[in-house]
PDB file of C-alpha atoms in Angstrom:
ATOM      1  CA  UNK A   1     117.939  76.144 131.365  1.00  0.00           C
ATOM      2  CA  UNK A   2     120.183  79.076 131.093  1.00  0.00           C
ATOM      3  CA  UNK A   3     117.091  81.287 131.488  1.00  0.00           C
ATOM      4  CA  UNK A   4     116.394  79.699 134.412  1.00  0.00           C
ATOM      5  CA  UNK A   5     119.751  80.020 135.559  1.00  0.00           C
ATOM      6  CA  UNK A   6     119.469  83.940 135.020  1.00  0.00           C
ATOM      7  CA  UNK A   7     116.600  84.313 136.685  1.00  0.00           C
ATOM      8  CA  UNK A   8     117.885  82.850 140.017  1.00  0.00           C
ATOM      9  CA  UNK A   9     120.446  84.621 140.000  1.00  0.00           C
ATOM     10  CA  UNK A  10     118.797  87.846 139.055  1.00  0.00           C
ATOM     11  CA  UNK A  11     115.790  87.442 141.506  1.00  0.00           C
ATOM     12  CA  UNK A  12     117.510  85.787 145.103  1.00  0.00           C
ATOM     13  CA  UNK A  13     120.119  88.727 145.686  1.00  0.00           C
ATOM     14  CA  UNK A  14     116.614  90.936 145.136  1.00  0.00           C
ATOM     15  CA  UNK A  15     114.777  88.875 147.267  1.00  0.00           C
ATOM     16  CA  UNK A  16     117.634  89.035 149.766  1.00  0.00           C
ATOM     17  CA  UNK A  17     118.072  92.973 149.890  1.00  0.00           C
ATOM     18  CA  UNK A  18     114.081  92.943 150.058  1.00  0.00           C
ATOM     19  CA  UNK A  19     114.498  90.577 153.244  1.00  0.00           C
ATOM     20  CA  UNK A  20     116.873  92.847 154.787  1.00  0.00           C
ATOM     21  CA  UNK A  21     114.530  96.110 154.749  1.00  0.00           C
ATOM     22  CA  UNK A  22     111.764  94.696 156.052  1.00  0.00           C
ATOM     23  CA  UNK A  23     113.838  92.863 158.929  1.00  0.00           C
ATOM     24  CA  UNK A  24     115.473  96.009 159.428  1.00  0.00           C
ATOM     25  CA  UNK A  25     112.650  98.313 159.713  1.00  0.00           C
ATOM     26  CA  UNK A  26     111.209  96.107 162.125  1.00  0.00           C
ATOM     27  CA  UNK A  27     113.852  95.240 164.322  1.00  0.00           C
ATOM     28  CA  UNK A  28     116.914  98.133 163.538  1.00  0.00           C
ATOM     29  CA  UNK A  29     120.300  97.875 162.004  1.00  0.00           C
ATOM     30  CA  UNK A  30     122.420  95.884 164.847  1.00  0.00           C
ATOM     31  CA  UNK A  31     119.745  92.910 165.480  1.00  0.00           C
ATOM     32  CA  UNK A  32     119.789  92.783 161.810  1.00  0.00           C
ATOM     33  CA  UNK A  33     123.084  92.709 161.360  1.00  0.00           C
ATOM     34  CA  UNK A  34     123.604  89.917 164.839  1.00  0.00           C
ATOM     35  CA  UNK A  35     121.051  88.082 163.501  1.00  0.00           C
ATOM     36  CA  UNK A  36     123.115  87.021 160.392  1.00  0.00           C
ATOM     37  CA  UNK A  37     126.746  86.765 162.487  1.00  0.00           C
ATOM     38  CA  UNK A  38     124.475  84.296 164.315  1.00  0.00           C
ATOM     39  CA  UNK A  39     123.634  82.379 161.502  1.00  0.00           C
ATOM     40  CA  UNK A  40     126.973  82.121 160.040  1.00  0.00           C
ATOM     41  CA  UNK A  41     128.071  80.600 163.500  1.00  0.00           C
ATOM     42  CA  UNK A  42     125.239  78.302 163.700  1.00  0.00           C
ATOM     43  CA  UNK A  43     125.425  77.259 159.751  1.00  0.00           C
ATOM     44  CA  UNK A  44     129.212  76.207 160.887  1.00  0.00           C
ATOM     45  CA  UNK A  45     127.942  74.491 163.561  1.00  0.00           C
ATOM     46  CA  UNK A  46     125.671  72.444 161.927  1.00  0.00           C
ATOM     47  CA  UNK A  47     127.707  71.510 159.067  1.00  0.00           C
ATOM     48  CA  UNK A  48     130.758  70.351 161.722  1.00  0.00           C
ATOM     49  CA  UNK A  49     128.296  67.908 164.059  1.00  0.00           C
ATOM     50  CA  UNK A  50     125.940  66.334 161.416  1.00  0.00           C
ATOM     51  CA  UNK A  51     128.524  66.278 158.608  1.00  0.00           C
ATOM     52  CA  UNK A  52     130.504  64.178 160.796  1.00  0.00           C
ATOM     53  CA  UNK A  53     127.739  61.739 162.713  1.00  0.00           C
ATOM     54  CA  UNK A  54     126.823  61.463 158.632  1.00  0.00           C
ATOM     55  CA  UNK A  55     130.478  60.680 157.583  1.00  0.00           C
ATOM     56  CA  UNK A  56     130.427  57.752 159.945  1.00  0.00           C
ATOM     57  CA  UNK A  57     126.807  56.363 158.689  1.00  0.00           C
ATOM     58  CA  UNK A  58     128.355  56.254 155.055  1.00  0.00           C
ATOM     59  CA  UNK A  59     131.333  54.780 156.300  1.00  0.00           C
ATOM     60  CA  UNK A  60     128.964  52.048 157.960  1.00  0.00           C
ATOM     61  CA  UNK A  61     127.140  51.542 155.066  1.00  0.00           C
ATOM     62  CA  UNK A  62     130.254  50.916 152.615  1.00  0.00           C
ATOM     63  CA  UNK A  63     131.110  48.791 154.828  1.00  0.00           C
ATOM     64  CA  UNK A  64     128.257  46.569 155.576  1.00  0.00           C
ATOM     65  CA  UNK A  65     128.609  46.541 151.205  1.00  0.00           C
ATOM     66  CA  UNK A  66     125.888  48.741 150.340  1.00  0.00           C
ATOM     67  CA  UNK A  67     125.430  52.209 148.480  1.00  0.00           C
ATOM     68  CA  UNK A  68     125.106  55.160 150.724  1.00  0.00           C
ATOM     69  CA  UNK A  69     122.875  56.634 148.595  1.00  0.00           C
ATOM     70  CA  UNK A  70     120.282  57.955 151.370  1.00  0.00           C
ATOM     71  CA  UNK A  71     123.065  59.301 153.505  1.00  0.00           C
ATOM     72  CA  UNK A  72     124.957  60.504 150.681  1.00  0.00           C
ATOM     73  CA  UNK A  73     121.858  62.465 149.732  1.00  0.00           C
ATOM     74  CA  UNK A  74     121.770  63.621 153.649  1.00  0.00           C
ATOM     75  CA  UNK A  75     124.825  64.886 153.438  1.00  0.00           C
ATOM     76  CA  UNK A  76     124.854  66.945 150.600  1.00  0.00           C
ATOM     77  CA  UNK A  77     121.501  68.587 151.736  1.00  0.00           C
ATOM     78  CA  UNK A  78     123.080  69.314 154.881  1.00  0.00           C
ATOM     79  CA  UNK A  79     126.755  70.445 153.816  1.00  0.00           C
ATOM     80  CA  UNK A  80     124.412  72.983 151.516  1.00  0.00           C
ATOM     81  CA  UNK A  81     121.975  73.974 154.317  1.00  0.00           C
ATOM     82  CA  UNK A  82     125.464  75.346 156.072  1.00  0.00           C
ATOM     83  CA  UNK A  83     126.849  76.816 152.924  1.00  0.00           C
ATOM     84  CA  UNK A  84     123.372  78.557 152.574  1.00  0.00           C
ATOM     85  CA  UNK A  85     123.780  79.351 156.618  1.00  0.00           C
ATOM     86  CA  UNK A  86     126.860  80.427 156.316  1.00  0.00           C
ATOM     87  CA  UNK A  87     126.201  83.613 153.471  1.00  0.00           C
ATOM     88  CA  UNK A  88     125.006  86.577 154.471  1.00  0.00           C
ATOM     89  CA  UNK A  89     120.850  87.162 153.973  1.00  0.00           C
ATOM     90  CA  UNK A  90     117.851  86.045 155.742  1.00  0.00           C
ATOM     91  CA  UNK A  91     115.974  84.204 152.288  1.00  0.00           C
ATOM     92  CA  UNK A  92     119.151  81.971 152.236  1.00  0.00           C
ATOM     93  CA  UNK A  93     118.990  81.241 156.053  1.00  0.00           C
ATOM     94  CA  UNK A  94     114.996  80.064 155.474  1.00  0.00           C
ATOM     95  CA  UNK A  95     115.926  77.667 153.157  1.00  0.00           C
ATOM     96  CA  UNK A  96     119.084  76.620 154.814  1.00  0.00           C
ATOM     97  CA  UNK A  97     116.942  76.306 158.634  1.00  0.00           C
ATOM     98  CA  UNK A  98     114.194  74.203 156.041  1.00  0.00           C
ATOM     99  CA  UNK A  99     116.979  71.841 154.554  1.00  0.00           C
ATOM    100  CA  UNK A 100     118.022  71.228 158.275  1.00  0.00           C
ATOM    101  CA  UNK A 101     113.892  69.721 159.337  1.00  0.00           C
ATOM    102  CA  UNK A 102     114.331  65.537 158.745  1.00  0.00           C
ATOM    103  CA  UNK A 103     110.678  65.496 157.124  1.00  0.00           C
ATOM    104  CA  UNK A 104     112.099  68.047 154.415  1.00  0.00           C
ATOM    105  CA  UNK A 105     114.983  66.292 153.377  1.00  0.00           C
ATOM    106  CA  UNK A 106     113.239  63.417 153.128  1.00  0.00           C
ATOM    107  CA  UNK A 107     110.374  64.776 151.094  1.00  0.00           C
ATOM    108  CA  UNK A 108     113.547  66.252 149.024  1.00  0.00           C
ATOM    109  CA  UNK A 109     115.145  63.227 148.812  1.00  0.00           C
ATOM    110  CA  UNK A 110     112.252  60.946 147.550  1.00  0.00           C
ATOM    111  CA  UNK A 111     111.328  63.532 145.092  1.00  0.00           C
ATOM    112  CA  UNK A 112     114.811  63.206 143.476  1.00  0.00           C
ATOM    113  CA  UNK A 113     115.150  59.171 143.601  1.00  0.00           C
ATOM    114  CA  UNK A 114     111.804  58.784 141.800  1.00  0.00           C
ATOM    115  CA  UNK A 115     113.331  61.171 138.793  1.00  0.00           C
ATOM    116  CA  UNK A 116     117.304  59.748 139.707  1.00  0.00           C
ATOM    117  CA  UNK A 117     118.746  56.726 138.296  1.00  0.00           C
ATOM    118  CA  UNK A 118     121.801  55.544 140.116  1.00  0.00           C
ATOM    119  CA  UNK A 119     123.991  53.015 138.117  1.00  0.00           C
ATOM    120  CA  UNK A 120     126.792  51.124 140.018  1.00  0.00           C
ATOM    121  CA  UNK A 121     129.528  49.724 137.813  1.00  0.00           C
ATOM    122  CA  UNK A 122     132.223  47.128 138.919  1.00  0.00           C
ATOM    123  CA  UNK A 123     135.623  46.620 137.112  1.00  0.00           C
ATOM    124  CA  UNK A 124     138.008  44.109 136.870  1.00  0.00           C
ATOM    125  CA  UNK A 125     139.063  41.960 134.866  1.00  0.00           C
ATOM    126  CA  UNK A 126     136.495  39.823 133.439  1.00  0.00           C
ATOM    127  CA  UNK A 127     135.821  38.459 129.870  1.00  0.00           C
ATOM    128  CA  UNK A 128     137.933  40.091 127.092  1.00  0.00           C
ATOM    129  CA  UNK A 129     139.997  41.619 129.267  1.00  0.00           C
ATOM    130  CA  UNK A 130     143.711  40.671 130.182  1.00  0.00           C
ATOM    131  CA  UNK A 131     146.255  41.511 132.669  1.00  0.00           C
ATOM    132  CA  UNK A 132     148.707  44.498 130.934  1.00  0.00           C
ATOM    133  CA  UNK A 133     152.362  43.559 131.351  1.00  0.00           C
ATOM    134  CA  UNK A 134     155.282  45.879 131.206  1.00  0.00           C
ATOM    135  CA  UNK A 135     158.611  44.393 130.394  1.00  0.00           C
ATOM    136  CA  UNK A 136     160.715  45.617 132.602  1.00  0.00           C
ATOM    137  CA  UNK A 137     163.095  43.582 133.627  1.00  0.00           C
ATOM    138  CA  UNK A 138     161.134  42.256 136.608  1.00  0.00           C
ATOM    139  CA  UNK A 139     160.598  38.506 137.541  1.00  0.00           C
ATOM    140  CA  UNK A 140     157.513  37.330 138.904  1.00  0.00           C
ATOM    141  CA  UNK A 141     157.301  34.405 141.008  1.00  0.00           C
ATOM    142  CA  UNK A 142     154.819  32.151 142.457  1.00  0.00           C
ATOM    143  CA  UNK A 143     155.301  31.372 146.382  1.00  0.00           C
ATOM    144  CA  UNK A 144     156.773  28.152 144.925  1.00  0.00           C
ATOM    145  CA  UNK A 145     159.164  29.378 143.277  1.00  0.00           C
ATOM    146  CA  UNK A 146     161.272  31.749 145.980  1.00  0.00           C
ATOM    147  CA  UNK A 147     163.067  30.942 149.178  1.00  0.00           C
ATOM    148  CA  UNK A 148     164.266  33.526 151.658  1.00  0.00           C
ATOM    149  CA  UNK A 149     167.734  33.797 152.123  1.00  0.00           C
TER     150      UNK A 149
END
């Protein structure tokens, strides 16, 4: 894995400098250089409008009591589609414009829940566990037992 690790690392800045000659020589320093101030601004964009209209679906999910799981997913992919808009280099804009298509982050997505096992948990007390009590002085009354003043 670490190998792996090295080797992305290694091979995207190269494939990034390699991106930048070509579009260069084809197009000149300035487009070049607009092309990725452009991207920056639209990666921010993105990651301000869709991160938010997706912040509200999770919201409506937890609270219609079910796991955002789908959205959550969404919104990762996006939030790193405008991380990968916003740095500088055309290879990370291609994936980052690819992460933004629907059909691709669903493809993404259903590659990674057939490999993903989510787990929920609850806690509470239940079974073999009890209520931890500090004594500190306080009383603690039933409705019963108290009367205002």
């Amino acid at each position: 894995m670490g190998r792996l690790f090295f080797l992305f690392f290694l091979l995207v800045p190269l494939i990034e400098i390699a991106c930048f000659v070509v579009i260069g020589n084809a197009i000149g320093l300035w487009p070049t250089l607009a092309g990725v101030v452009l991207t920056a601004l639209i990666g921010s964009l993105v990651i301000r409008l869709q991160g938010l209209s997706l912040l509200n679906e999770m919201r409506s999910t937890v609270g219609r009591g079910q796991l955002p799981d789908r959205a959550l997913a969404e919104a990762m992919m996006i939030g790193f589609a405008g991380l990968l808009l916003l740095l500088p280099g055309y290879f990370s804009d291609l994936i980052g414009i690819l992460l933004l298509i629907p059909p691709v982050r669903s493809a993404i997505y259903a590659f990674l829940k057939s490999r993903v096992t989510v787990v929920t948990t609850t806690t509470g007390a239940g079974p073999g566990f009890t209520q931890r009590r500090v004594d500190d002085g306080t009383i603690d009354l039933d409705s019963d037992e108290w009367r205002p003043r």
